[in-house]
Amino acid sequence: MELTTVWFVLIGVLWIGYFVLEGFDFGVGVLLPILGRDNVDRRIMINAIGPVWDGNEVWLLVAGGATFAAFPEWYATLFSGFYLPLLLILLALIIRGVAFEFRGKHDSDRWRRGWDRAIFWGSLLPAFLWGVAFANIVAGVPINAQHIYTGNLFTLLNPYALLGGLVTLGLFLLHGAVFLSLKTGGDLRARARALALRISPAVVAVAAAFLVITQIMHGKPLTWATTALAAGALIGGVVAAVRGREGWAFTGTAVTIVLATATLFLDLWPNVMPSSTSPLYSLTVTNAASSPYTLTVMTWVAAIFTPVVLGYQAWTYWVFRKRLTRTPIAQ
């Protein structure tokens, strides 16, 4: 396998990891004012993701860095053409991180409500805009012969991309609700499970519509299989939630995100950023890649350090695996 292919796959894996792990973070953040009936509930919800949210964001940093190093042309066109949406995502993530740190610094309901709103919007905007961005990448955007994006913000806000935004937002909401039912106890656990069941029909419908449209427009024979498996995993996760099997329900939503993201990357290959102006102007794994020497060095670095990072993050999840209840917080 060529190193360009290896790094396309690795970048896809990094985005999959980011969406699976940060996805439930975003879902919990958006659900904070919905499920958090009082300050204790909201503290439980924040504590549920408190030990892991910043580690989950490392996947985004590594994905961005890997794209810059392995496919600089892709990085340049993507970040210049999608400048405003990516800036909004960056600002939202910054505000969200500050809110997690500052919320408990002052004993005031007004102070906490303000930071709770920051967590809500700082979670909702990225959850929606990542779907918009990736839908545009798969569908193609106007790029000229110099690999320069020639559209504007409204070019990106097309119906297909907005549907993609609704899909990621819906999947992350469901993923977050299932995570809360798995991670918390008592009344909050019951309400999280009930909410997951209420929103699941809409999430299934929107996700199915998006994936079918994607397959009709850009699909390949292999990705019809991954699409069907993603649909099966989502339905299986919902069935598990109905039966009160939170662990299997969380596995179902996680596998759905894995397969849905994999479908998008497989549909994209061998392009990394198709041009809607002319297929001749598309960025591919060949014309967007760094030199073989750069890719070789990156491969050795990734082979050495990736297992260390994965091991540390797995250990973190193991240490903080227990359910959270109101008792220790309310005392």
mmCIF file of C-alpha atoms in Angstrom:
data_model
loop_
_atom_site.group_PDB
_atom_site.id
_atom_site.type_symbol
_atom_site.label_atom_id
_atom_site.label_comp_id
_atom_site.label_asym_id
_atom_site.label_seq_id
_atom_site.Cartn_x
_atom_site.Cartn_y
_atom_site.Cartn_z
ATOM 1 C CA MET A 1 0.000 0.000 0.000
ATOM 2 C CA GLU A 2 1.361 3.421 -0.933
ATOM 3 C CA LEU A 3 2.093 5.863 1.872
ATOM 4 C CA THR A 4 -0.405 8.362 0.433
ATOM 5 C CA THR A 5 -3.099 5.731 0.849
ATOM 6 C CA VAL A 6 -1.858 4.863 4.331
ATOM 7 C CA TRP A 7 -2.114 8.469 5.438
ATOM 8 C CA PHE A 8 -5.530 8.961 3.873
ATOM 9 C CA VAL A 9 -6.705 5.963 5.907
ATOM 10 C CA LEU A 10 -4.999 7.233 9.082
ATOM 11 C CA ILE A 11 -6.589 10.665 8.740
ATOM 12 C CA GLY A 12 -9.948 8.962 8.286
ATOM 13 C CA VAL A 13 -9.318 6.934 11.458
ATOM 14 C CA LEU A 14 -8.425 10.103 13.364
ATOM 15 C CA TRP A 15 -11.678 11.773 12.315
ATOM 16 C CA ILE A 16 -13.611 8.641 13.230
ATOM 17 C CA GLY A 17 -12.030 8.645 16.685
ATOM 18 C CA TYR A 18 -12.787 12.331 17.098
ATOM 19 C CA PHE A 19 -16.443 12.025 16.139
ATOM 20 C CA VAL A 20 -17.027 8.943 18.299
ATOM 21 C CA LEU A 21 -15.387 10.403 21.414
ATOM 22 C CA GLU A 22 -16.107 14.107 21.059
ATOM 23 C CA GLY A 23 -19.541 13.257 19.697
ATOM 24 C CA PHE A 24 -20.951 12.264 23.082
ATOM 25 C CA ASP A 25 -19.211 15.310 24.610
ATOM 26 C CA PHE A 26 -21.073 17.565 22.200
ATOM 27 C CA GLY A 27 -24.303 15.701 22.880
ATOM 28 C CA VAL A 28 -23.966 16.138 26.646
ATOM 29 C CA GLY A 29 -23.181 19.839 26.193
ATOM 30 C CA VAL A 30 -26.273 20.433 24.059
ATOM 31 C CA LEU A 31 -28.430 18.445 26.480
ATOM 32 C CA LEU A 32 -27.158 20.376 29.516
ATOM 33 C CA PRO A 33 -30.126 22.816 29.717
ATOM 34 C CA ILE A 34 -32.589 20.114 28.600
ATOM 35 C CA LEU A 35 -31.794 17.330 31.065
ATOM 36 C CA GLY A 36 -30.190 19.447 33.789
ATOM 37 C CA ARG A 37 -33.154 20.392 35.969
ATOM 38 C CA ASP A 38 -31.014 21.898 38.721
ATOM 39 C CA ASN A 39 -27.385 22.691 39.434
ATOM 40 C CA VAL A 40 -26.681 19.212 40.830
ATOM 41 C CA ASP A 41 -27.933 17.570 37.623
ATOM 42 C CA ARG A 42 -25.841 19.895 35.519
ATOM 43 C CA ARG A 43 -22.752 19.245 37.654
ATOM 44 C CA ILE A 44 -23.261 15.506 37.222
ATOM 45 C CA MET A 45 -23.490 15.930 33.451
ATOM 46 C CA ILE A 46 -20.355 18.058 33.304
ATOM 47 C CA ASN A 47 -18.501 15.691 35.641
ATOM 48 C CA ALA A 48 -19.467 12.795 33.381
ATOM 49 C CA ILE A 49 -17.343 14.242 30.567
ATOM 50 C CA GLY A 50 -14.987 16.324 32.727
ATOM 51 C CA PRO A 51 -12.070 13.856 32.850
ATOM 52 C CA VAL A 52 -12.143 13.082 29.112
ATOM 53 C CA TRP A 53 -13.411 16.004 27.021
ATOM 54 C CA ASP A 54 -10.028 17.690 26.599
ATOM 55 C CA GLY A 55 -8.365 14.383 25.748
ATOM 56 C CA ASN A 56 -11.052 13.764 23.136
ATOM 57 C CA GLU A 57 -10.184 17.047 21.433
ATOM 58 C CA VAL A 58 -6.620 15.833 20.922
ATOM 59 C CA TRP A 59 -7.982 13.691 18.077
ATOM 60 C CA LEU A 60 -8.996 16.882 16.263
ATOM 61 C CA LEU A 61 -5.569 18.476 16.766
ATOM 62 C CA VAL A 62 -3.796 15.381 15.489
ATOM 63 C CA ALA A 63 -6.169 15.080 12.504
ATOM 64 C CA GLY A 64 -5.504 18.708 11.564
ATOM 65 C CA GLY A 65 -1.762 18.335 12.051
ATOM 66 C CA ALA A 66 -1.641 15.101 10.063
ATOM 67 C CA THR A 67 -3.577 16.709 7.205
ATOM 68 C CA PHE A 68 -1.179 19.664 7.170
ATOM 69 C CA ALA A 69 1.896 17.423 7.109
ATOM 70 C CA ALA A 70 0.670 14.625 4.819
ATOM 71 C CA PHE A 71 -1.536 16.586 2.402
ATOM 72 C CA PRO A 72 -0.534 20.283 2.530
ATOM 73 C CA GLU A 73 -2.503 21.172 -0.614
ATOM 74 C CA TRP A 74 -5.655 19.704 0.926
ATOM 75 C CA TYR A 75 -5.023 21.577 4.167
ATOM 76 C CA ALA A 76 -4.431 24.886 2.377
ATOM 77 C CA THR A 77 -7.522 24.682 0.180
ATOM 78 C CA LEU A 78 -9.725 23.404 2.985
ATOM 79 C CA PHE A 79 -8.741 25.988 5.571
ATOM 80 C CA SER A 80 -8.840 28.910 3.137
ATOM 81 C CA GLY A 81 -12.134 27.944 1.513
ATOM 82 C CA PHE A 82 -13.854 26.924 4.760
ATOM 83 C CA TYR A 83 -12.272 29.735 6.744
ATOM 84 C CA LEU A 84 -15.411 31.202 8.353
ATOM 85 C CA PRO A 85 -17.087 27.901 9.367
ATOM 86 C CA LEU A 86 -13.801 26.579 10.768
ATOM 87 C CA LEU A 87 -13.232 29.852 12.619
ATOM 88 C CA LEU A 88 -16.711 29.566 14.166
ATOM 89 C CA ILE A 89 -15.919 25.986 15.223
ATOM 90 C CA LEU A 90 -12.608 27.087 16.741
ATOM 91 C CA LEU A 91 -14.211 29.958 18.672
ATOM 92 C CA ALA A 92 -16.999 27.668 19.887
ATOM 93 C CA LEU A 93 -14.486 25.090 21.123
ATOM 94 C CA ILE A 94 -12.467 27.788 22.910
ATOM 95 C CA ILE A 95 -15.539 29.242 24.619
ATOM 96 C CA ARG A 96 -16.699 25.745 25.553
ATOM 97 C CA GLY A 97 -13.350 24.866 27.109
ATOM 98 C CA VAL A 98 -13.251 28.111 29.074
ATOM 99 C CA ALA A 99 -16.805 27.477 30.276
ATOM 100 C CA PHE A 100 -15.885 24.052 31.659
ATOM 101 C CA GLU A 101 -13.022 25.586 33.622
ATOM 102 C CA PHE A 102 -14.733 28.765 34.863
ATOM 103 C CA ARG A 103 -18.249 27.510 35.627
ATOM 104 C CA GLY A 104 -17.419 26.485 39.194
ATOM 105 C CA LYS A 105 -15.136 29.402 40.026
ATOM 106 C CA HIS A 106 -17.881 31.574 41.512
ATOM 107 C CA ASP A 107 -20.861 30.563 43.681
ATOM 108 C CA SER A 108 -23.594 32.365 41.777
ATOM 109 C CA ASP A 109 -26.582 30.991 39.873
ATOM 110 C CA ARG A 110 -26.342 33.801 37.333
ATOM 111 C CA TRP A 111 -22.642 33.067 36.798
ATOM 112 C CA ARG A 112 -23.305 29.358 36.264
ATOM 113 C CA ARG A 113 -26.252 29.982 33.902
ATOM 114 C CA GLY A 114 -24.051 32.145 31.716
ATOM 115 C CA TRP A 115 -21.380 29.482 31.407
ATOM 116 C CA ASP A 116 -24.039 26.797 30.876
ATOM 117 C CA ARG A 117 -25.254 28.756 27.841
ATOM 118 C CA ALA A 118 -21.660 28.934 26.625
ATOM 119 C CA ILE A 119 -21.344 25.146 26.933
ATOM 120 C CA PHE A 120 -24.635 24.708 25.059
ATOM 121 C CA TRP A 121 -23.686 26.910 22.085
ATOM 122 C CA GLY A 122 -20.059 25.797 22.183
ATOM 123 C CA SER A 123 -21.270 22.228 21.717
ATOM 124 C CA LEU A 124 -24.156 22.815 19.299
ATOM 125 C CA LEU A 125 -22.258 24.871 16.700
ATOM 126 C CA PRO A 126 -19.401 22.382 16.138
ATOM 127 C CA ALA A 127 -21.807 19.429 16.202
ATOM 128 C CA PHE A 128 -23.748 21.030 13.348
ATOM 129 C CA LEU A 129 -20.925 22.661 11.383
ATOM 130 C CA TRP A 130 -18.743 19.551 11.202
ATOM 131 C CA GLY A 131 -21.546 17.835 9.327
ATOM 132 C CA VAL A 132 -21.894 20.808 6.983
ATOM 133 C CA ALA A 133 -18.142 20.787 6.310
ATOM 134 C CA PHE A 134 -17.825 17.078 5.596
ATOM 135 C CA ALA A 135 -20.921 16.992 3.411
ATOM 136 C CA ASN A 136 -19.393 19.748 1.269
ATOM 137 C CA ILE A 137 -16.061 17.933 1.092
ATOM 138 C CA VAL A 138 -17.717 14.747 -0.184
ATOM 139 C CA ALA A 139 -20.063 16.536 -2.612
ATOM 140 C CA GLY A 140 -17.338 18.819 -3.967
ATOM 141 C CA VAL A 141 -16.884 22.580 -3.917
ATOM 142 C CA PRO A 142 -15.822 25.082 -6.586
ATOM 143 C CA ILE A 143 -12.024 24.857 -6.950
ATOM 144 C CA ASN A 144 -10.088 26.312 -9.874
ATOM 145 C CA ALA A 145 -6.988 25.035 -11.666
ATOM 146 C CA GLN A 146 -4.752 26.584 -8.991
ATOM 147 C CA HIS A 147 -6.604 24.607 -6.297
ATOM 148 C CA ILE A 148 -8.127 27.790 -4.905
ATOM 149 C CA TYR A 149 -11.670 27.772 -3.524
ATOM 150 C CA THR A 150 -13.811 30.163 -5.616
ATOM 151 C CA GLY A 151 -17.117 29.987 -3.734
ATOM 152 C CA ASN A 152 -18.352 31.866 -0.682
ATOM 153 C CA LEU A 153 -20.058 31.110 2.610
ATOM 154 C CA PHE A 154 -23.480 30.654 0.988
ATOM 155 C CA THR A 155 -22.001 28.108 -1.420
ATOM 156 C CA LEU A 156 -21.342 25.905 1.613
ATOM 157 C CA LEU A 157 -24.867 26.349 3.011
ATOM 158 C CA ASN A 158 -26.555 24.200 0.382
ATOM 159 C CA PRO A 159 -29.439 21.831 1.231
ATOM 160 C CA TYR A 160 -27.284 18.687 1.123
ATOM 161 C CA ALA A 161 -24.691 20.190 3.470
ATOM 162 C CA LEU A 162 -27.340 21.475 5.880
ATOM 163 C CA LEU A 163 -28.819 17.971 5.952
ATOM 164 C CA GLY A 164 -25.345 16.690 6.810
ATOM 165 C CA GLY A 165 -25.224 19.164 9.689
ATOM 166 C CA LEU A 166 -28.540 17.899 11.010
ATOM 167 C CA VAL A 167 -27.252 14.327 10.818
ATOM 168 C CA THR A 168 -24.139 14.978 12.909
ATOM 169 C CA LEU A 169 -26.107 17.072 15.381
ATOM 170 C CA GLY A 170 -28.778 14.386 15.721
ATOM 171 C CA LEU A 171 -26.310 11.512 16.004
ATOM 172 C CA PHE A 172 -24.264 13.357 18.626
ATOM 173 C CA LEU A 173 -27.397 14.186 20.618
ATOM 174 C CA LEU A 174 -28.446 10.532 20.613
ATOM 175 C CA HIS A 175 -24.880 9.429 21.375
ATOM 176 C CA GLY A 176 -24.710 11.885 24.290
ATOM 177 C CA ALA A 177 -28.087 10.876 25.711
ATOM 178 C CA VAL A 178 -27.127 7.192 25.599
ATOM 179 C CA PHE A 179 -23.778 8.028 27.204
ATOM 180 C CA LEU A 180 -25.551 9.809 30.073
ATOM 181 C CA SER A 181 -27.862 6.848 30.602
ATOM 182 C CA LEU A 182 -24.744 4.662 30.769
ATOM 183 C CA LYS A 183 -22.696 6.992 32.968
ATOM 184 C CA THR A 184 -25.217 8.404 35.461
ATOM 185 C CA GLY A 185 -27.695 6.970 37.941
ATOM 186 C CA GLY A 186 -31.086 7.762 39.416
ATOM 187 C CA ASP A 187 -33.596 10.100 37.813
ATOM 188 C CA LEU A 188 -31.075 11.669 35.436
ATOM 189 C CA ARG A 189 -30.288 8.247 33.989
ATOM 190 C CA ALA A 190 -33.988 7.553 33.422
ATOM 191 C CA ARG A 191 -34.600 10.928 31.770
ATOM 192 C CA ALA A 192 -31.550 10.541 29.517
ATOM 193 C CA ARG A 193 -32.761 7.129 28.382
ATOM 194 C CA ALA A 194 -36.293 8.432 27.783
ATOM 195 C CA LEU A 195 -34.963 11.346 25.737
ATOM 196 C CA ALA A 196 -32.802 9.005 23.662
ATOM 197 C CA LEU A 197 -35.880 6.958 22.825
ATOM 198 C CA ARG A 198 -37.906 10.069 21.938
ATOM 199 C CA ILE A 199 -35.376 11.511 19.512
ATOM 200 C CA SER A 200 -34.246 8.219 17.973
ATOM 201 C CA PRO A 201 -36.969 7.999 15.254
ATOM 202 C CA ALA A 202 -36.062 11.450 13.917
ATOM 203 C CA VAL A 203 -32.333 10.693 14.072
ATOM 204 C CA VAL A 204 -32.780 7.402 12.232
ATOM 205 C CA ALA A 205 -34.899 9.062 9.523
ATOM 206 C CA VAL A 206 -32.537 11.995 8.934
ATOM 207 C CA ALA A 207 -29.403 9.820 8.970
ATOM 208 C CA ALA A 208 -30.963 7.300 6.587
ATOM 209 C CA ALA A 209 -32.028 10.068 4.170
ATOM 210 C CA PHE A 210 -28.556 11.610 4.165
ATOM 211 C CA LEU A 211 -26.715 8.325 3.638
ATOM 212 C CA VAL A 212 -29.055 7.205 0.857
ATOM 213 C CA ILE A 213 -28.701 10.565 -0.934
ATOM 214 C CA THR A 214 -24.924 10.363 -0.497
ATOM 215 C CA GLN A 215 -24.859 6.877 -1.979
ATOM 216 C CA ILE A 216 -27.032 7.854 -4.936
ATOM 217 C CA MET A 217 -24.871 10.901 -5.682
ATOM 218 C CA HIS A 218 -21.384 9.693 -4.777
ATOM 219 C CA GLY A 219 -21.625 6.083 -3.636
ATOM 220 C CA LYS A 220 -19.591 3.038 -4.557
ATOM 221 C CA PRO A 221 -20.551 -0.650 -4.339
ATOM 222 C CA LEU A 222 -18.513 -1.138 -1.162
ATOM 223 C CA THR A 223 -20.074 1.816 0.622
ATOM 224 C CA TRP A 224 -23.571 0.486 0.118
ATOM 225 C CA ALA A 225 -22.480 -2.272 2.491
ATOM 226 C CA THR A 226 -21.092 0.176 5.077
ATOM 227 C CA THR A 227 -24.266 2.249 4.766
ATOM 228 C CA ALA A 228 -26.441 -0.780 5.458
ATOM 229 C CA LEU A 229 -24.248 -1.759 8.411
ATOM 230 C CA ALA A 230 -24.441 1.790 9.808
ATOM 231 C CA ALA A 231 -28.226 1.698 9.597
ATOM 232 C CA GLY A 232 -28.283 -1.702 11.291
ATOM 233 C CA ALA A 233 -25.991 -0.508 14.087
ATOM 234 C CA LEU A 234 -28.162 2.550 14.712
ATOM 235 C CA ILE A 235 -31.362 0.537 14.833
ATOM 236 C CA GLY A 236 -29.648 -2.043 17.039
ATOM 237 C CA GLY A 237 -28.515 0.698 19.411
ATOM 238 C CA VAL A 238 -32.055 2.037 19.676
ATOM 239 C CA VAL A 239 -33.435 -1.464 20.354
ATOM 240 C CA ALA A 240 -30.803 -1.944 23.068
ATOM 241 C CA ALA A 241 -31.816 1.386 24.626
ATOM 242 C CA VAL A 242 -35.465 0.285 24.636
ATOM 243 C CA ARG A 243 -34.444 -2.862 26.532
ATOM 244 C CA GLY A 244 -32.359 -0.879 29.018
ATOM 245 C CA ARG A 245 -29.032 -2.270 27.780
ATOM 246 C CA GLU A 246 -27.099 1.002 27.940
ATOM 247 C CA GLY A 247 -23.715 -0.540 27.159
ATOM 248 C CA TRP A 248 -24.948 -2.122 23.948
ATOM 249 C CA ALA A 249 -26.893 1.027 23.068
ATOM 250 C CA PHE A 250 -23.725 3.125 23.372
ATOM 251 C CA THR A 251 -21.844 0.562 21.294
ATOM 252 C CA GLY A 252 -24.560 0.825 18.642
ATOM 253 C CA THR A 253 -24.384 4.618 18.351
ATOM 254 C CA ALA A 254 -20.567 4.510 18.394
ATOM 255 C CA VAL A 255 -20.441 1.903 15.612
ATOM 256 C CA THR A 256 -22.962 3.960 13.625
ATOM 257 C CA ILE A 257 -20.673 6.997 13.750
ATOM 258 C CA VAL A 258 -17.672 4.840 12.820
ATOM 259 C CA LEU A 259 -19.401 3.333 9.777
ATOM 260 C CA ALA A 260 -21.055 6.576 8.650
ATOM 261 C CA THR A 261 -17.740 8.453 8.750
ATOM 262 C CA ALA A 262 -15.956 5.557 7.033
ATOM 263 C CA THR A 263 -18.622 5.657 4.301
ATOM 264 C CA LEU A 264 -17.905 9.329 3.634
ATOM 265 C CA PHE A 265 -14.146 8.751 3.403
ATOM 266 C CA LEU A 266 -14.583 5.707 1.145
ATOM 267 C CA ASP A 267 -16.911 7.699 -1.126
ATOM 268 C CA LEU A 268 -14.313 10.481 -1.204
ATOM 269 C CA TRP A 269 -11.367 8.256 -2.213
ATOM 270 C CA PRO A 270 -9.134 8.806 -4.228
ATOM 271 C CA ASN A 271 -10.056 12.469 -3.981
ATOM 272 C CA VAL A 272 -9.418 14.435 -0.840
ATOM 273 C CA MET A 273 -11.341 17.481 -2.051
ATOM 274 C CA PRO A 274 -13.364 17.141 -5.271
ATOM 275 C CA SER A 275 -13.861 20.173 -7.487
ATOM 276 C CA SER A 276 -17.398 20.907 -8.641
ATOM 277 C CA THR A 277 -15.935 23.211 -11.320
ATOM 278 C CA SER A 278 -14.113 20.416 -13.138
ATOM 279 C CA PRO A 279 -12.947 16.950 -12.093
ATOM 280 C CA LEU A 280 -9.543 17.884 -13.500
ATOM 281 C CA TYR A 281 -9.129 20.454 -10.717
ATOM 282 C CA SER A 282 -9.875 18.032 -7.881
ATOM 283 C CA LEU A 283 -7.356 17.465 -5.132
ATOM 284 C CA THR A 284 -6.384 13.801 -4.862
ATOM 285 C CA VAL A 285 -4.174 11.733 -2.587
ATOM 286 C CA THR A 286 -1.514 12.038 -5.284
ATOM 287 C CA ASN A 287 -1.439 15.715 -6.221
ATOM 288 C CA ALA A 288 -2.115 16.964 -2.657
ATOM 289 C CA ALA A 289 0.459 14.804 -0.865
ATOM 290 C CA SER A 290 3.797 15.667 0.696
ATOM 291 C CA SER A 291 7.068 14.112 -0.471
ATOM 292 C CA PRO A 292 7.697 10.383 0.100
ATOM 293 C CA TYR A 293 10.446 11.246 2.602
ATOM 294 C CA THR A 294 8.031 13.338 4.705
ATOM 295 C CA LEU A 295 5.425 10.602 4.674
ATOM 296 C CA THR A 296 8.030 7.991 5.643
ATOM 297 C CA VAL A 297 9.198 9.995 8.665
ATOM 298 C CA MET A 298 5.588 10.631 9.711
ATOM 299 C CA THR A 299 4.807 6.923 9.456
ATOM 300 C CA TRP A 300 7.626 5.967 11.825
ATOM 301 C CA VAL A 301 6.613 8.666 14.319
ATOM 302 C CA ALA A 302 2.979 7.539 14.199
ATOM 303 C CA ALA A 303 3.962 3.885 14.632
ATOM 304 C CA ILE A 304 5.929 4.711 17.793
ATOM 305 C CA PHE A 305 3.666 7.210 19.547
ATOM 306 C CA THR A 306 0.129 6.216 18.529
ATOM 307 C CA PRO A 307 0.006 3.086 20.769
ATOM 308 C CA VAL A 308 1.237 5.175 23.717
ATOM 309 C CA VAL A 309 -1.497 7.786 23.246
ATOM 310 C CA LEU A 310 -4.201 5.153 22.759
ATOM 311 C CA GLY A 311 -3.061 3.283 25.848
ATOM 312 C CA TYR A 312 -3.117 6.402 27.992
ATOM 313 C CA GLN A 313 -6.581 7.423 26.814
ATOM 314 C CA ALA A 314 -7.939 3.908 27.360
ATOM 315 C CA TRP A 315 -6.514 3.966 30.891
ATOM 316 C CA THR A 316 -8.238 7.313 31.528
ATOM 317 C CA TYR A 317 -11.622 5.903 30.519
ATOM 318 C CA TRP A 318 -11.040 2.856 32.704
ATOM 319 C CA VAL A 319 -10.180 4.933 35.776
ATOM 320 C CA PHE A 320 -13.305 7.097 35.400
ATOM 321 C CA ARG A 321 -15.676 4.282 34.416
ATOM 322 C CA LYS A 322 -18.050 4.381 37.420
ATOM 323 C CA ARG A 323 -21.535 5.844 37.378
ATOM 324 C CA LEU A 324 -22.142 9.289 38.846
ATOM 325 C CA THR A 325 -25.054 9.976 41.213
ATOM 326 C CA ARG A 326 -26.459 12.957 43.078
ATOM 327 C CA THR A 327 -25.352 11.824 46.549
ATOM 328 C CA PRO A 328 -21.690 12.905 46.654
ATOM 329 C CA ILE A 329 -22.391 16.163 44.781
ATOM 330 C CA ALA A 330 -25.464 17.188 46.787
ATOM 331 C CA GLN A 331 -23.730 16.701 50.142
#
